[in-house]
Short mmCIF file of C-alpha atoms in Angstrom, two decimals:
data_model
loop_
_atom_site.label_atom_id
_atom_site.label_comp_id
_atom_site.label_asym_id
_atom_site.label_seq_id
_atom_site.Cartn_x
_atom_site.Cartn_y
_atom_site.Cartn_z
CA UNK A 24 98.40 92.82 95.50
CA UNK A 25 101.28 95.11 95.58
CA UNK A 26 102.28 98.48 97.28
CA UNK A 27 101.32 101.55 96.42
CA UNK A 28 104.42 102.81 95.38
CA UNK A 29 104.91 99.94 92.87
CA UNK A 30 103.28 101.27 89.87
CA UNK A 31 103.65 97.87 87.82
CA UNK A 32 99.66 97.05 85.81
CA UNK A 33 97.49 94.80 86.77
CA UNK A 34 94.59 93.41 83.76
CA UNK A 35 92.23 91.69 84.44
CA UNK A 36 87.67 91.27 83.03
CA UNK A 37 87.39 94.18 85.34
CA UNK A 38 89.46 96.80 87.00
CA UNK A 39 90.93 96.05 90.08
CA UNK A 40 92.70 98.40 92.99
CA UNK A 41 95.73 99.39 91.43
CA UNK A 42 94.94 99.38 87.91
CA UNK A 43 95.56 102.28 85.14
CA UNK A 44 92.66 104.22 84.23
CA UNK A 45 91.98 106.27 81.01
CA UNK A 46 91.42 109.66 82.05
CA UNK A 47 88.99 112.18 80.74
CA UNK A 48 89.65 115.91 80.06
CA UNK A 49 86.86 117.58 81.43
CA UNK A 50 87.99 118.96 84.68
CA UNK A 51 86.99 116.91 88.14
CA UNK A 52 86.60 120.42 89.90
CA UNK A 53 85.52 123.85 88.04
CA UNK A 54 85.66 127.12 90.65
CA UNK A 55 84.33 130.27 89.45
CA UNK A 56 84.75 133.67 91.60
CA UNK A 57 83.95 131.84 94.55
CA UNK A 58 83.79 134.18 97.90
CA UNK A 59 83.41 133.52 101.60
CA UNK A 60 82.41 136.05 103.64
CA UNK A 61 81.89 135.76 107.73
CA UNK A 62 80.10 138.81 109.17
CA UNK A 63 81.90 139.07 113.05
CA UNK A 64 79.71 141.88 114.36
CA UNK A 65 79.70 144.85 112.50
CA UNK A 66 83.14 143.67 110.58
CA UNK A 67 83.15 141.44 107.34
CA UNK A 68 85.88 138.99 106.98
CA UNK A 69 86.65 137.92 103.87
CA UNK A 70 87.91 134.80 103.99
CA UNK A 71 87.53 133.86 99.97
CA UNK A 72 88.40 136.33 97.61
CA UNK A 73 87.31 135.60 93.97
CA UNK A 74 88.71 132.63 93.75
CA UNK A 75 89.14 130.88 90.28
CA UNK A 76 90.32 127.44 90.18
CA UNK A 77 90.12 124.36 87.10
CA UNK A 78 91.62 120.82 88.53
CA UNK A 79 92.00 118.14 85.94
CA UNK A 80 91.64 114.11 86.50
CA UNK A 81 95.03 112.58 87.88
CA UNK A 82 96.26 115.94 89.16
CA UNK A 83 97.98 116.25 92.47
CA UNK A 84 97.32 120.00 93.62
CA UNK A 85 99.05 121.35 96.89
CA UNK A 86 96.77 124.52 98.27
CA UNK A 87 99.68 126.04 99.54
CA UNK A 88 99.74 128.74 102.14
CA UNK A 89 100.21 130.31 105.82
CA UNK A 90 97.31 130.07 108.56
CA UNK A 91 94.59 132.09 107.44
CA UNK A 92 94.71 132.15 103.85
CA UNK A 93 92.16 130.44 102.84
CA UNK A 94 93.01 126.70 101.70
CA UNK A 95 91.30 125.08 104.55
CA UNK A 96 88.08 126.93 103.91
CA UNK A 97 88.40 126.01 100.06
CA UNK A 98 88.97 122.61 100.55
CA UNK A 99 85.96 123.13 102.40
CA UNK A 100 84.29 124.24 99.83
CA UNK A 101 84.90 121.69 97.17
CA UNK A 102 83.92 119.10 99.54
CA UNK A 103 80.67 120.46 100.64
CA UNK A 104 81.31 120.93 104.27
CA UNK A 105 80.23 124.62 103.31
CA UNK A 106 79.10 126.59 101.13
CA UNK A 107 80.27 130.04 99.53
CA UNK A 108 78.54 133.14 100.24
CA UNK A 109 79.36 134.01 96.12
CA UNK A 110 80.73 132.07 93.42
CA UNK A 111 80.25 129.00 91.93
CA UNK A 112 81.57 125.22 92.57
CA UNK A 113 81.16 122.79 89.75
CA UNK A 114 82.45 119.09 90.78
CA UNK A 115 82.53 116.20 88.79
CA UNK A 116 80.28 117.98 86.12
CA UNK A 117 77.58 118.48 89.13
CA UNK A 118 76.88 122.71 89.77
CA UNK A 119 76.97 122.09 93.58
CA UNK A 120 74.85 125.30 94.05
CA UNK A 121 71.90 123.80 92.66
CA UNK A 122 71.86 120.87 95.03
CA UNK A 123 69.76 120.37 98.19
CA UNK A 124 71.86 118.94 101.20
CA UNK A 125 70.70 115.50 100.31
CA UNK A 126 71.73 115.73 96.84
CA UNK A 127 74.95 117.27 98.01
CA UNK A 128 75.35 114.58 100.66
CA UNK A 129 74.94 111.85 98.00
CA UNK A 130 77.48 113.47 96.11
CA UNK A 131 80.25 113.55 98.70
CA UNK A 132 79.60 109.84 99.95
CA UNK A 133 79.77 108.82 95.46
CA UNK A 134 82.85 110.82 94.66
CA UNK A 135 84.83 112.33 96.94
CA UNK A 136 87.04 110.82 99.75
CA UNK A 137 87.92 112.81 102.79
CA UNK A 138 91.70 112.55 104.47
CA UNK A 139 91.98 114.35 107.75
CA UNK A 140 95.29 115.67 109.72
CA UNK A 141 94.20 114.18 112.88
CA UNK A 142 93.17 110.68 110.99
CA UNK A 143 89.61 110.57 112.31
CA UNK A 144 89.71 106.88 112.88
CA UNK A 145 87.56 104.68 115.47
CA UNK A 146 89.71 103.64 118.17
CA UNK A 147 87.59 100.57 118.64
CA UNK A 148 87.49 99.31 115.57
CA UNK A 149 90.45 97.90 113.33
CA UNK A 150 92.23 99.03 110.10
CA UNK A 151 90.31 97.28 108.02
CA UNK A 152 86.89 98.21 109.78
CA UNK A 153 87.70 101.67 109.69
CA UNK A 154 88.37 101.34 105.45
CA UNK A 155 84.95 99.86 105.62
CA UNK A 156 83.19 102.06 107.72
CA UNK A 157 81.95 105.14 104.87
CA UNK A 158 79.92 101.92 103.45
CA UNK A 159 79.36 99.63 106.62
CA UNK A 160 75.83 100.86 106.42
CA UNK A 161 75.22 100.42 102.56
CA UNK A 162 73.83 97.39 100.81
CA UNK A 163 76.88 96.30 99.77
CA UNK A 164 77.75 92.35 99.64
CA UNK A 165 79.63 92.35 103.11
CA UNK A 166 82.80 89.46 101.23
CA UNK A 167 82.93 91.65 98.84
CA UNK A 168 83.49 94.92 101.04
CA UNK A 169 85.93 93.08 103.38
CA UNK A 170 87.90 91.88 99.66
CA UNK A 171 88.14 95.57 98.65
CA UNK A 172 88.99 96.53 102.32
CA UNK A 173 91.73 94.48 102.49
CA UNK A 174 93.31 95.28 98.91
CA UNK A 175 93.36 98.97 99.84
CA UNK A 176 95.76 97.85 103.16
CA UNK A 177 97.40 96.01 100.95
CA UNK A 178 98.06 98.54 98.82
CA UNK A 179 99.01 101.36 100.95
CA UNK A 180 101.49 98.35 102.64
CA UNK A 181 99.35 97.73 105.62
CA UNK A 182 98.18 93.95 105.26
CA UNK A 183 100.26 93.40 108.11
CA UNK A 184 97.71 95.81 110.18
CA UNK A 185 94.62 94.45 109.23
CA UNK A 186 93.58 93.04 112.71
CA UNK A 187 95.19 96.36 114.69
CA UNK A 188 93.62 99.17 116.54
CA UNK A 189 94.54 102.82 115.71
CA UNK A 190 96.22 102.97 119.57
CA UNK A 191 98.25 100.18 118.20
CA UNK A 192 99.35 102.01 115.17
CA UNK A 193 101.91 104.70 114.78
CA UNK A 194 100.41 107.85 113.13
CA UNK A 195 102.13 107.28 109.87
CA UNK A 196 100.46 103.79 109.84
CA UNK A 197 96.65 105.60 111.03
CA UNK A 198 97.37 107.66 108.11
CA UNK A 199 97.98 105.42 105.60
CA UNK A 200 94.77 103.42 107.00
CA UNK A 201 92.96 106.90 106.22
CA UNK A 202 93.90 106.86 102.82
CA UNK A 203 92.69 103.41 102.47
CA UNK A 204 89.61 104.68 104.13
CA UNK A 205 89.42 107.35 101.69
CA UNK A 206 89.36 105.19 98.76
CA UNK A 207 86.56 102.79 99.52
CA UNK A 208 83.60 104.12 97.46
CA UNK A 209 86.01 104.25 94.53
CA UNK A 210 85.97 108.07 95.16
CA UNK A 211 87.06 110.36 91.45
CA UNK A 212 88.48 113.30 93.77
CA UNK A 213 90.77 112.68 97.48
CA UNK A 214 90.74 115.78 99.80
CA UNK A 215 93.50 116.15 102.33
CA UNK A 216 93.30 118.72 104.92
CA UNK A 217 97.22 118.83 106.13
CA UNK A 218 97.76 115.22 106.00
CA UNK A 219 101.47 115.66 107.03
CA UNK A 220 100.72 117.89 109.94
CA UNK A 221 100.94 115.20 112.92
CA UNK A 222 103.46 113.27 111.38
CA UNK A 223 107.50 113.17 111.73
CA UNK A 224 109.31 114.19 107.76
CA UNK A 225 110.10 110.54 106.95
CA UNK A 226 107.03 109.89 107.59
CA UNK A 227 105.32 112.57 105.84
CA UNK A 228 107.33 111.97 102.62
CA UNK A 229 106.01 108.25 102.47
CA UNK A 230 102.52 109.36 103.12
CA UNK A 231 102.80 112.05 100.70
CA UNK A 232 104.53 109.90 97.93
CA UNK A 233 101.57 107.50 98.43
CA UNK A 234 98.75 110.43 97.54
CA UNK A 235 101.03 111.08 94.19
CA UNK A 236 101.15 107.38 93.36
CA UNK A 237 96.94 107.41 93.69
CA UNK A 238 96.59 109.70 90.93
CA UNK A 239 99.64 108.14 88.24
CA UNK A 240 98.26 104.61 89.31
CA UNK A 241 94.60 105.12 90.22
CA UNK A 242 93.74 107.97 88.23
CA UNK A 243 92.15 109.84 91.34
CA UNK A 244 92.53 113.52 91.93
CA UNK A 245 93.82 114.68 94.99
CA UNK A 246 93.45 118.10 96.15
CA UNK A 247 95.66 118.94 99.20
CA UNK A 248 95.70 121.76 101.94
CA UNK A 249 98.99 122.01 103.37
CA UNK A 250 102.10 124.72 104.45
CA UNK A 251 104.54 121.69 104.16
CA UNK A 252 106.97 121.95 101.19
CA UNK A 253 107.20 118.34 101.67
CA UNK A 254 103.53 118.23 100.07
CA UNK A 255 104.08 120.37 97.75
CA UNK A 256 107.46 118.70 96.42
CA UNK A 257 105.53 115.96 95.23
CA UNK A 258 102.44 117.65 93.75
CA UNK A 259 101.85 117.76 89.88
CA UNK A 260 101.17 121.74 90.48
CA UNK A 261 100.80 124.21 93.60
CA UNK A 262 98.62 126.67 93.94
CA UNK A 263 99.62 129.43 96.94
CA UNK A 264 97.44 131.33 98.58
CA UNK A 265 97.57 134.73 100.69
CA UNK A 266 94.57 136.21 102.56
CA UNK A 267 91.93 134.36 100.93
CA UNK A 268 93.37 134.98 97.13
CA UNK A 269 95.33 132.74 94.87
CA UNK A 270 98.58 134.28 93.65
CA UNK A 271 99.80 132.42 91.28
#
């Protein structure tokens, strides 16, 4: 199992971590004059303005803005960590305003993969139990979970880490176990909520290099929220944002 960042094929009877994927065209995320409003007292905060938004399969989008403007709560959005106040949120061909929280739920753990800025890792458990934790508790074949565990390491160029702690990890290395993490349940859309924010630039680039490899080598789509040009060097389109609007 190579890298990451080595985009050579692998074949084989069935697809394997790594391996090109035929994409579709219909779009992995549809957003439709989608608003968030808080209510603060007697004031209104508007923090979602009409937002319109189409991400295709593969794509690497960089949310790009200052604090406040709305990419966190967006990202937020398209997950299902909340829900808009207007608008509507189509993901992966599912109208995520006509689902209960269950249905939601099950749609999160099926298709989307979370990365977080401050790694959200168990500090007693090692790399490759963390990459197995979203589906420790599933019926899953527990060989064949360890297998895939250990072919994501591999691939984001931690099979040296297996057997380590997060405290025993530097943060680039907790992040790139994330991402591993995030790919477990074979996930068709990655979030990242300012996955360079706790890291040094060198470090950044690589982990930002490896969420661009996922979608030319995997075929995932990554959605990313960020104020780091670093990010958005590397992203297949950016979309900025100012006080809860996109403008451009």
């Amino acid at each position: 199992m190579t890298a990451i960042n080595d985009t050579t094929a692998t074949t084989s009877a069935e697809p394997t971590v790594g391996a090109p994927v035929e994409l579709s065209k219909t779009p992995v995320i549809e957003i439709s004059d989608v608003w968030k409003l808080h209510k603060l007292g007697d004031e209104v905060v508007k923090a979602l303005i009409s937002v319109d938004l189409t991400v295709l399969p593969g794509e690497f989008v960089c949310l790009m803005g200052p604090s406040g403007s709305g990419k966190s709560t967006l990202l937020n959005m398209i997950g299902g960590l909340d829900r808009p106040t207007k608008g509507s949120i189509i993901v992966a061909g599912r109208d995520t305003g006509k689902l209960t929280e269950s249905q939601f739920a099950a749609l999160r753990h099926e298709t989307v993969g979370f990365i977080f800025q401050s790694y959200n890792l168990i500090p007693f458990l090692s790399a490759v139990e963390n990459v197995e934790l979203p589906l420790m508790f599933e019926p899953y074949d527990r060989k064949s979970l360890r297998k895939r565990a250990l072919e994501l390491l591999d691939l984001v160029g931690l099979s040296h880490r297996v057997d380590h702690q997060p405290t025993k990890m530097s943060g680039g290395e907790q992040q790139r176990t994330a991402i591993a993490r995030s790919l477990i349940s074979n996930p068709t859309l990655v979030l990242a909520d300012e996955p360079t924010a706790n890291l040094d630039h060198r470090t950044g680039e690589t982990v930002v290099r490896m969420l661009r490899d996922l979608c030319s080598t995997l075929g995932v789509t990554v959605v990313a929220s960020t104020h780091d040009p670093t990010v958005a060097d590397e992203a297949s389109r950016v979309v900025r944002m100012k006080d809860g609007q996109i403008i451009n």
